[in-house]
Amino acid sequence: MLTKRENLLETIHGGHPDRFVNQFEFLAIIMNDPIRATYKAPKYGELNVTNDWGVTRSWPVGTPGPFPVHDDAHRLLKDITQWRDIVHAPSPKMPEAAWEPAIAAAEAVDRRDRFVANFQAPGLFESLHYFMGMEDTMMNFYEEPEEMHDLIKYLTEWELESARETCDHLHIDAVFHHDDWGSQRSTFMSPAMFEEFFVPAYKEIYGYYRERGVQLIVHHSDSYAATLIPDMIDMGIDIWQGIMTGNDVRKCIDTYGGRISFMGGIDSAAVDHPDWTRQEVADQVRRACTEYGKLYYIPSASQGGPMSTFEGVYQALTEEIDKMSKELF
């Protein structure tokens, strides 16, 4: 029987996996590194928590996750031309003692079985709308492109410094990076605009990780992004995690399998809701596994992590995927 790591590599390289890769089983995501603490996310039910970047977020009861607060009292950046005076990245250089829990977590992982991964969120695009709101972000691509390029460069340099510290301390061999690039129906920008503003930055970031020995780059965007797949390949992404059914997953696999793999194919909204049933989960898993096949595809919900909003859903998905492995392999 292949290890989780071996089975993942067989799947994404078009080899001979002996079962479906089951959601996030192949990643040991280190969540307690000290750089993550600068983002200071609110807990469920907490409101108006401000992190070290100056971004205020809330996680209201009954919602799936935290999101920035952009009323006049809390929006960080109201004029993009003033960003140099307002946006101040926290230093990624932490005291050595602060790294000890994360180092211990990384050292406890059997790297023959799983990849050790850092977690980076928000991504470049998400950081922009965290600072200034979605409407201003989108307008500034048109009205103030030079300022947006400069701000993206500033964020990229911070990510590279953060990556250097993380690689030095944790010796990761995988990256799990979030950045949502669209809604369920469309990308937030055209491929041409995406290529202008974001492809060079991500090529630099992911290229640095490769230089440091990272073998696997997993990028989360639970959205429509099928038109950006050539750019994802150009960036060096190995797995697009979060692919939703509206992307025509089967077509994506047929067109790009072998150059990039796809993780998702089960929309979280279809299974992860207050009245979820085991039968719904089983039906969605069976549909995905039979329709999308054994190679270049990893069945999972579209949510960006080994979790579910409602208790029991993630475990139910895991169990149903195991059943399909026994049936189809």
JSON list of C-alpha atoms in Angstrom, two decimals, residues 179-258:
[
{"chain": "A", "resi": 179, "resn": "ASP", "atom": "CA", "xyz": [-6.14, 33.64, -2.84]},
{"chain": "A", "resi": 180, "resn": "ASP", "atom": "CA", "xyz": [-9.69, 33.63, -4.16]},
{"chain": "A", "resi": 181, "resn": "TRP", "atom": "CA", "xyz": [-9.75, 34.92, -7.72]},
{"chain": "A", "resi": 182, "resn": "GLY", "atom": "CA", "xyz": [-13.43, 34.83, -8.63]},
{"chain": "A", "resi": 183, "resn": "SER", "atom": "CA", "xyz": [-17.05, 34.36, -7.76]},
{"chain": "A", "resi": 184, "resn": "GLN", "atom": "CA", "xyz": [-18.95, 31.16, -8.53]},
{"chain": "A", "resi": 185, "resn": "ARG", "atom": "CA", "xyz": [-19.73, 32.45, -12.02]},
{"chain": "A", "resi": 186, "resn": "SER", "atom": "CA", "xyz": [-16.68, 34.37, -13.19]},
{"chain": "A", "resi": 187, "resn": "THR", "atom": "CA", "xyz": [-13.20, 35.58, -12.34]},
{"chain": "A", "resi": 188, "resn": "PHE", "atom": "CA", "xyz": [-12.94, 38.99, -10.72]},
{"chain": "A", "resi": 189, "resn": "MET", "atom": "CA", "xyz": [-10.83, 40.24, -13.62]},
{"chain": "A", "resi": 190, "resn": "SER", "atom": "CA", "xyz": [-9.97, 39.29, -17.17]},
{"chain": "A", "resi": 191, "resn": "PRO", "atom": "CA", "xyz": [-7.05, 36.95, -17.84]},
{"chain": "A", "resi": 192, "resn": "ALA", "atom": "CA", "xyz": [-5.16, 39.87, -19.38]},
{"chain": "A", "resi": 193, "resn": "MET", "atom": "CA", "xyz": [-5.53, 42.00, -16.25]},
{"chain": "A", "resi": 194, "resn": "PHE", "atom": "CA", "xyz": [-4.70, 39.02, -14.04]},
{"chain": "A", "resi": 195, "resn": "GLU", "atom": "CA", "xyz": [-1.55, 38.38, -16.08]},
{"chain": "A", "resi": 196, "resn": "GLU", "atom": "CA", "xyz": [-0.51, 42.01, -15.78]},
{"chain": "A", "resi": 197, "resn": "PHE", "atom": "CA", "xyz": [-0.95, 42.39, -12.03]},
{"chain": "A", "resi": 198, "resn": "PHE", "atom": "CA", "xyz": [-0.56, 38.96, -10.44]},
{"chain": "A", "resi": 199, "resn": "VAL", "atom": "CA", "xyz": [1.22, 36.38, -12.60]},
{"chain": "A", "resi": 200, "resn": "PRO", "atom": "CA", "xyz": [4.71, 37.95, -12.27]},
{"chain": "A", "resi": 201, "resn": "ALA", "atom": "CA", "xyz": [4.31, 38.28, -8.50]},
{"chain": "A", "resi": 202, "resn": "TYR", "atom": "CA", "xyz": [3.22, 34.69, -8.00]},
{"chain": "A", "resi": 203, "resn": "LYS", "atom": "CA", "xyz": [5.92, 33.38, -10.32]},
{"chain": "A", "resi": 204, "resn": "GLU", "atom": "CA", "xyz": [8.44, 35.14, -8.09]},
{"chain": "A", "resi": 205, "resn": "ILE", "atom": "CA", "xyz": [6.89, 33.83, -4.85]},
{"chain": "A", "resi": 206, "resn": "TYR", "atom": "CA", "xyz": [6.39, 30.25, -5.98]},
{"chain": "A", "resi": 207, "resn": "GLY", "atom": "CA", "xyz": [9.73, 30.28, -7.78]},
{"chain": "A", "resi": 208, "resn": "TYR", "atom": "CA", "xyz": [11.47, 31.17, -4.53]},
{"chain": "A", "resi": 209, "resn": "TYR", "atom": "CA", "xyz": [9.78, 28.27, -2.75]},
{"chain": "A", "resi": 210, "resn": "ARG", "atom": "CA", "xyz": [11.01, 25.94, -5.50]},
{"chain": "A", "resi": 211, "resn": "GLU", "atom": "CA", "xyz": [14.54, 27.25, -5.03]},
{"chain": "A", "resi": 212, "resn": "ARG", "atom": "CA", "xyz": [14.23, 26.34, -1.35]},
{"chain": "A", "resi": 213, "resn": "GLY", "atom": "CA", "xyz": [13.34, 22.74, -2.10]},
{"chain": "A", "resi": 214, "resn": "VAL", "atom": "CA", "xyz": [9.53, 22.92, -1.94]},
{"chain": "A", "resi": 215, "resn": "GLN", "atom": "CA", "xyz": [8.14, 20.06, -4.02]},
{"chain": "A", "resi": 216, "resn": "LEU", "atom": "CA", "xyz": [4.42, 20.77, -3.96]},
{"chain": "A", "resi": 217, "resn": "ILE", "atom": "CA", "xyz": [2.50, 24.02, -4.43]},
{"chain": "A", "resi": 218, "resn": "VAL", "atom": "CA", "xyz": [-1.20, 23.86, -3.63]},
{"chain": "A", "resi": 219, "resn": "HIS", "atom": "CA", "xyz": [-3.24, 26.98, -4.35]},
{"chain": "A", "resi": 220, "resn": "HIS", "atom": "CA", "xyz": [-6.76, 27.50, -3.01]},
{"chain": "A", "resi": 221, "resn": "SER", "atom": "CA", "xyz": [-9.41, 29.44, -4.90]},
{"chain": "A", "resi": 222, "resn": "ASP", "atom": "CA", "xyz": [-12.95, 28.16, -4.38]},
{"chain": "A", "resi": 223, "resn": "SER", "atom": "CA", "xyz": [-14.39, 30.02, -7.32]},
{"chain": "A", "resi": 224, "resn": "TYR", "atom": "CA", "xyz": [-14.70, 30.05, -11.05]},
{"chain": "A", "resi": 225, "resn": "ALA", "atom": "CA", "xyz": [-11.16, 30.29, -12.40]},
{"chain": "A", "resi": 226, "resn": "ALA", "atom": "CA", "xyz": [-11.05, 27.92, -15.38]},
{"chain": "A", "resi": 227, "resn": "THR", "atom": "CA", "xyz": [-9.88, 30.74, -17.67]},
{"chain": "A", "resi": 228, "resn": "LEU", "atom": "CA", "xyz": [-6.87, 31.29, -15.39]},
{"chain": "A", "resi": 229, "resn": "ILE", "atom": "CA", "xyz": [-5.57, 27.70, -15.48]},
{"chain": "A", "resi": 230, "resn": "PRO", "atom": "CA", "xyz": [-2.84, 28.48, -18.07]},
{"chain": "A", "resi": 231, "resn": "ASP", "atom": "CA", "xyz": [-1.66, 31.22, -15.71]},
{"chain": "A", "resi": 232, "resn": "MET", "atom": "CA", "xyz": [-1.72, 28.83, -12.75]},
{"chain": "A", "resi": 233, "resn": "ILE", "atom": "CA", "xyz": [0.51, 26.45, -14.71]},
{"chain": "A", "resi": 234, "resn": "ASP", "atom": "CA", "xyz": [2.82, 29.35, -15.60]},
{"chain": "A", "resi": 235, "resn": "MET", "atom": "CA", "xyz": [3.02, 30.31, -11.91]},
{"chain": "A", "resi": 236, "resn": "GLY", "atom": "CA", "xyz": [4.12, 26.79, -10.99]},
{"chain": "A", "resi": 237, "resn": "ILE", "atom": "CA", "xyz": [0.99, 25.59, -9.19]},
{"chain": "A", "resi": 238, "resn": "ASP", "atom": "CA", "xyz": [0.78, 21.79, -8.87]},
{"chain": "A", "resi": 239, "resn": "ILE", "atom": "CA", "xyz": [-2.75, 21.52, -7.47]},
{"chain": "A", "resi": 240, "resn": "TRP", "atom": "CA", "xyz": [-5.66, 23.93, -7.76]},
{"chain": "A", "resi": 241, "resn": "GLN", "atom": "CA", "xyz": [-7.56, 23.28, -4.55]},
{"chain": "A", "resi": 242, "resn": "GLY", "atom": "CA", "xyz": [-11.17, 24.43, -4.29]},
{"chain": "A", "resi": 243, "resn": "ILE", "atom": "CA", "xyz": [-12.25, 23.91, -7.89]},
{"chain": "A", "resi": 244, "resn": "MET", "atom": "CA", "xyz": [-16.04, 24.13, -8.03]},
{"chain": "A", "resi": 245, "resn": "THR", "atom": "CA", "xyz": [-18.36, 22.27, -10.36]},
{"chain": "A", "resi": 246, "resn": "GLY", "atom": "CA", "xyz": [-19.14, 25.42, -12.37]},
{"chain": "A", "resi": 247, "resn": "ASN", "atom": "CA", "xyz": [-15.64, 25.19, -13.85]},
{"chain": "A", "resi": 248, "resn": "ASP", "atom": "CA", "xyz": [-16.55, 22.00, -15.78]},
{"chain": "A", "resi": 249, "resn": "VAL", "atom": "CA", "xyz": [-14.06, 19.92, -13.83]},
{"chain": "A", "resi": 250, "resn": "ARG", "atom": "CA", "xyz": [-14.06, 17.04, -16.31]},
{"chain": "A", "resi": 251, "resn": "LYS", "atom": "CA", "xyz": [-13.09, 19.39, -19.15]},
{"chain": "A", "resi": 252, "resn": "CYS", "atom": "CA", "xyz": [-10.35, 20.96, -17.00]},
{"chain": "A", "resi": 253, "resn": "ILE", "atom": "CA", "xyz": [-8.87, 17.52, -16.28]},
{"chain": "A", "resi": 254, "resn": "ASP", "atom": "CA", "xyz": [-9.06, 16.46, -19.93]},
{"chain": "A", "resi": 255, "resn": "THR", "atom": "CA", "xyz": [-7.47, 19.71, -21.11]},
{"chain": "A", "resi": 256, "resn": "TYR", "atom": "CA", "xyz": [-4.79, 20.31, -18.49]},
{"chain": "A", "resi": 257, "resn": "GLY", "atom": "CA", "xyz": [-4.26, 17.03, -16.63]},
{"chain": "A", "resi": 258, "resn": "GLY", "atom": "CA", "xyz": [-0.57, 16.22, -16.51]}
]
